[in-house]
Amino acid sequence: MSLALNLTRPRSVERNRATTLTLTVTDTLTGTVQTPSAATVAIWDGSTVILADTAATTLGSGGYSCTYSLLAATIPDSISLTDRYLEVWTLTVSSVVYTFQVTGYLCRRAYHPTLTDADLIGAHPQLATLRPLGYATYGTWLDEAQGWIERKLIQRGRRPELIFDAWALRDAHLYYALSLIFRAFSSSLGVGRYADLTDRYEAMAADEMKALKFRYDKSETGTIDDIAQESNNAPLLLTAGNPRSQQYGYGRFGRYG
């Protein structure tokens, strides 16, 4: 058995808010989501334990391998914001114990995308009747496109939950979601015009990501100040780090530029 963790971007967890943490593990040989016979999760901030090993709330429900209902009181406002958030999950699958890690951030306010099916259909009305068999919405492609955007932002040293202007990411999200949808149509239907649309929207998404401008909470105060404007194209160092890190263009999130 070869297990893969289904994970497209870091976890953003708001302080003092009840949150359902989910974990999905798939057998790559069969493509099936695995339901463990037992599962626990522990949460860390750096070397500080926030939640000691605790049994998962549910197993094999809602399409997930397991979930845990995190209480608001577990992470109160008194806990500092951090980019060193870490979940350690231990799952028993077919009598074998596996460990999976999920990194992320404790944040003041989580980032929420602004795109829906209605926006996709507004751009291409024919999408209202072209959904692939078995899909009631385009949510799968919207989520995959959102993961791509968040990964690109993080690669440039921008944390999505610190962006005030969520609307600024809408066009990039729209273009990349459309490129994924038309790629799926091109593969399944073999129609050349869908391949052309795939290439067109993928290029438009890349150009839009380069041109992004938004107000950004660099100081993590939760409020907009006079110098909050940022560009996604210029490198940004989010932490002072050490002299070697600054010399070679490394911050807390790795290399940029």
Tab-separated table of N, CA and C in Angstrom, residues 34-101:
chain	number	residue	atom	x	y	z
A	34	GLN	N	-8.670	6.249	2.290
A	34	GLN	CA	-8.523	5.263	3.353
A	34	GLN	C	-9.216	5.694	4.637
A	35	THR	N	-9.909	4.766	5.261
A	35	THR	CA	-10.522	4.992	6.568
A	35	THR	C	-9.698	4.258	7.618
A	36	PRO	N	-9.043	4.989	8.506
A	36	PRO	CA	-8.211	4.326	9.518
A	36	PRO	C	-9.068	3.653	10.591
A	37	SER	N	-8.489	2.688	11.244
A	37	SER	CA	-9.177	2.056	12.377
A	37	SER	C	-9.005	2.883	13.640
A	38	ALA	N	-7.983	3.753	13.639
A	38	ALA	CA	-7.756	4.661	14.761
A	38	ALA	C	-6.956	5.854	14.247
A	39	ALA	N	-7.143	7.011	14.890
A	39	ALA	CA	-6.411	8.203	14.469
A	39	ALA	C	-6.328	9.193	15.622
A	40	THR	N	-5.168	9.854	15.732
A	40	THR	CA	-4.990	10.917	16.722
A	40	THR	C	-4.350	12.116	16.033
A	41	VAL	N	-4.480	13.275	16.674
A	41	VAL	CA	-3.844	14.480	16.163
A	41	VAL	C	-3.248	15.255	17.330
A	42	ALA	N	-2.081	15.841	17.087
A	42	ALA	CA	-1.452	16.756	18.032
A	42	ALA	C	-1.147	18.037	17.276
A	43	ILE	N	-1.202	19.180	17.987
A	43	ILE	CA	-0.954	20.474	17.349
A	43	ILE	C	0.165	21.184	18.103
A	44	TRP	N	1.090	21.756	17.320
A	44	TRP	CA	2.250	22.426	17.889
A	44	TRP	C	2.371	23.846	17.337
A	45	ASP	N	2.936	24.723	18.154
A	45	ASP	CA	3.429	26.025	17.697
A	45	ASP	C	4.920	26.023	17.982
A	46	GLY	N	5.722	25.754	16.946
A	46	GLY	CA	7.149	25.574	17.199
A	46	GLY	C	7.345	24.387	18.118
A	47	SER	N	7.991	24.594	19.250
A	47	SER	CA	8.212	23.514	20.213
A	47	SER	C	7.164	23.487	21.319
A	48	THR	N	6.160	24.359	21.227
A	48	THR	CA	5.113	24.447	22.247
A	48	THR	C	3.908	23.613	21.836
A	49	VAL	N	3.459	22.755	22.736
A	49	VAL	CA	2.298	21.919	22.456
A	49	VAL	C	1.023	22.724	22.689
A	50	ILE	N	0.188	22.810	21.651
A	50	ILE	CA	-1.127	23.441	21.790
A	50	ILE	C	-2.181	22.397	22.131
A	51	LEU	N	-2.078	21.237	21.484
A	51	LEU	CA	-3.004	20.137	21.725
A	51	LEU	C	-2.212	18.845	21.768
A	52	ALA	N	-2.256	18.157	22.914
A	52	ALA	CA	-1.575	16.867	23.020
A	52	ALA	C	-2.340	15.832	22.208
A	53	ASP	N	-1.699	14.693	21.927
A	53	ASP	CA	-2.332	13.644	21.125
A	53	ASP	C	-3.766	13.387	21.582
A	54	THR	N	-4.697	13.581	20.655
A	54	THR	CA	-6.121	13.439	20.955
A	54	THR	C	-6.780	12.645	19.847
A	55	ALA	N	-7.707	11.773	20.214
A	55	ALA	CA	-8.374	10.934	19.224
A	55	ALA	C	-9.184	11.786	18.251
A	56	ALA	N	-9.177	11.388	16.980
A	56	ALA	CA	-9.965	12.077	15.966
A	56	ALA	C	-11.444	11.993	16.315
A	57	THR	N	-12.216	13.010	15.881
A	57	THR	CA	-13.641	13.058	16.180
A	57	THR	C	-14.422	12.051	15.356
A	58	THR	N	-14.110	11.973	14.052
A	58	THR	CA	-14.794	11.018	13.177
A	58	THR	C	-13.773	10.306	12.307
A	59	LEU	N	-14.138	9.102	11.861
A	59	LEU	CA	-13.303	8.314	10.958
A	59	LEU	C	-14.122	7.959	9.719
A	60	GLY	N	-13.566	8.244	8.537
A	60	GLY	CA	-14.209	7.832	7.303
A	60	GLY	C	-15.559	8.463	7.038
A	61	SER	N	-15.706	9.739	7.320
A	61	SER	CA	-16.982	10.422	7.113
A	61	SER	C	-16.801	11.614	6.186
A	62	GLY	N	-17.783	11.874	5.329
A	62	GLY	CA	-17.769	13.050	4.469
A	62	GLY	C	-16.698	13.047	3.399
A	63	GLY	N	-16.176	11.879	3.056
A	63	GLY	CA	-15.133	11.798	2.050
A	63	GLY	C	-13.733	12.001	2.598
A	64	TYR	N	-13.617	12.199	3.909
A	64	TYR	CA	-12.317	12.379	4.553
A	64	TYR	C	-11.902	11.096	5.264
A	65	SER	N	-10.598	10.937	5.456
A	65	SER	CA	-10.121	9.805	6.246
A	65	SER	C	-10.491	9.988	7.712
A	66	CYS	N	-10.321	11.214	8.201
A	66	CYS	CA	-10.678	11.509	9.585
A	66	CYS	C	-10.819	13.014	9.773
A	67	THR	N	-11.499	13.402	10.820
A	67	THR	CA	-11.662	14.815	11.156
A	67	THR	C	-11.461	14.998	12.657
A	68	TYR	N	-11.175	16.232	13.032
A	68	TYR	CA	-11.096	16.579	14.448
A	68	TYR	C	-11.784	17.919	14.652
A	69	SER	N	-12.683	17.984	15.623
A	69	SER	CA	-13.402	19.221	15.933
A	69	SER	C	-12.602	20.027	16.949
A	70	LEU	N	-11.915	21.051	16.443
A	70	LEU	CA	-11.070	21.882	17.285
A	70	LEU	C	-11.934	22.936	17.965
A	71	LEU	N	-11.924	22.960	19.279
A	71	LEU	CA	-12.725	23.922	20.035
A	71	LEU	C	-12.078	25.299	20.022
A	72	ALA	N	-12.896	26.332	20.041
A	72	ALA	CA	-12.377	27.697	20.066
A	72	ALA	C	-11.483	27.919	21.280
A	73	ALA	N	-11.844	27.318	22.397
A	73	ALA	CA	-11.086	27.516	23.635
A	73	ALA	C	-9.697	26.887	23.576
A	74	THR	N	-9.460	25.967	22.642
A	74	THR	CA	-8.146	25.333	22.536
A	74	THR	C	-7.093	26.323	22.053
A	75	ILE	N	-7.502	27.257	21.186
A	75	ILE	CA	-6.584	28.269	20.661
A	75	ILE	C	-7.206	29.647	20.905
A	76	PRO	N	-7.127	30.145	22.124
A	76	PRO	CA	-7.735	31.446	22.444
A	76	PRO	C	-6.934	32.608	21.849
A	77	ASP	N	-7.474	33.804	21.928
A	77	ASP	CA	-6.805	34.990	21.403
A	77	ASP	C	-5.478	35.271	22.115
A	78	SER	N	-5.305	34.709	23.304
A	78	SER	CA	-4.066	34.946	24.047
A	78	SER	C	-2.867	34.234	23.427
A	79	ILE	N	-3.098	33.242	22.559
A	79	ILE	CA	-2.001	32.554	21.870
A	79	ILE	C	-1.519	33.429	20.726
A	80	SER	N	-0.225	33.544	20.588
A	80	SER	CA	0.346	34.436	19.572
A	80	SER	C	0.089	33.922	18.158
A	81	LEU	N	-0.067	34.853	17.236
A	81	LEU	CA	-0.107	34.496	15.821
A	81	LEU	C	1.232	33.858	15.447
A	82	THR	N	1.193	32.869	14.563
A	82	THR	CA	2.440	32.177	14.242
A	82	THR	C	2.386	31.542	12.854
A	83	ASP	N	3.560	31.414	12.248
A	83	ASP	CA	3.684	30.661	11.005
A	83	ASP	C	4.361	29.313	11.265
A	84	ARG	N	4.421	28.912	12.540
A	84	ARG	CA	5.057	27.638	12.918
A	84	ARG	C	4.026	26.603	13.364
A	85	TYR	N	2.801	26.782	12.921
A	85	TYR	CA	1.714	25.861	13.250
A	85	TYR	C	1.985	24.498	12.610
A	86	LEU	N	1.772	23.432	13.365
A	86	LEU	CA	2.024	22.080	12.865
A	86	LEU	C	1.033	21.097	13.469
A	87	GLU	N	0.364	20.344	12.590
A	87	GLU	CA	-0.465	19.222	13.020
A	87	GLU	C	0.298	17.926	12.734
A	88	VAL	N	0.286	17.022	13.692
A	88	VAL	CA	0.880	15.694	13.508
A	88	VAL	C	-0.230	14.663	13.704
A	89	TRP	N	-0.589	14.023	12.615
A	89	TRP	CA	-1.654	13.020	12.637
A	89	TRP	C	-1.024	11.619	12.627
A	90	THR	N	-1.567	10.738	13.446
A	90	THR	CA	-1.143	9.342	13.471
A	90	THR	C	-2.345	8.466	13.136
A	91	LEU	N	-2.249	7.748	12.030
A	91	LEU	CA	-3.356	6.925	11.546
A	91	LEU	C	-2.951	5.457	11.502
A	92	THR	N	-3.855	4.596	11.914
A	92	THR	CA	-3.658	3.159	11.785
A	92	THR	C	-4.501	2.667	10.622
A	93	VAL	N	-3.825	2.202	9.578
A	93	VAL	CA	-4.495	1.722	8.371
A	93	VAL	C	-4.023	0.305	8.092
A	94	SER	N	-4.956	-0.633	8.061
A	94	SER	CA	-4.616	-2.052	7.839
A	94	SER	C	-3.536	-2.517	8.804
A	95	SER	N	-3.700	-2.125	10.064
A	95	SER	CA	-2.823	-2.519	11.176
A	95	SER	C	-1.433	-1.899	11.116
A	96	VAL	N	-1.216	-0.970	10.185
A	96	VAL	CA	0.067	-0.277	10.090
A	96	VAL	C	-0.130	1.176	10.515
A	97	VAL	N	0.802	1.692	11.316
A	97	VAL	CA	0.706	3.067	11.809
A	97	VAL	C	1.463	3.998	10.871
A	98	TYR	N	0.784	5.042	10.416
A	98	TYR	CA	1.375	6.047	9.532
A	98	TYR	C	1.278	7.417	10.206
A	99	THR	N	2.274	8.263	9.965
A	99	THR	CA	2.282	9.607	10.513
A	99	THR	C	2.302	10.624	9.379
A	100	PHE	N	1.445	11.642	9.492
A	100	PHE	CA	1.344	12.691	8.477
A	100	PHE	C	1.433	14.052	9.148
A	101	GLN	N	2.063	14.995	8.459
A	101	GLN	CA	2.241	16.341	8.991
A	101	GLN	C	1.514	17.354	8.109
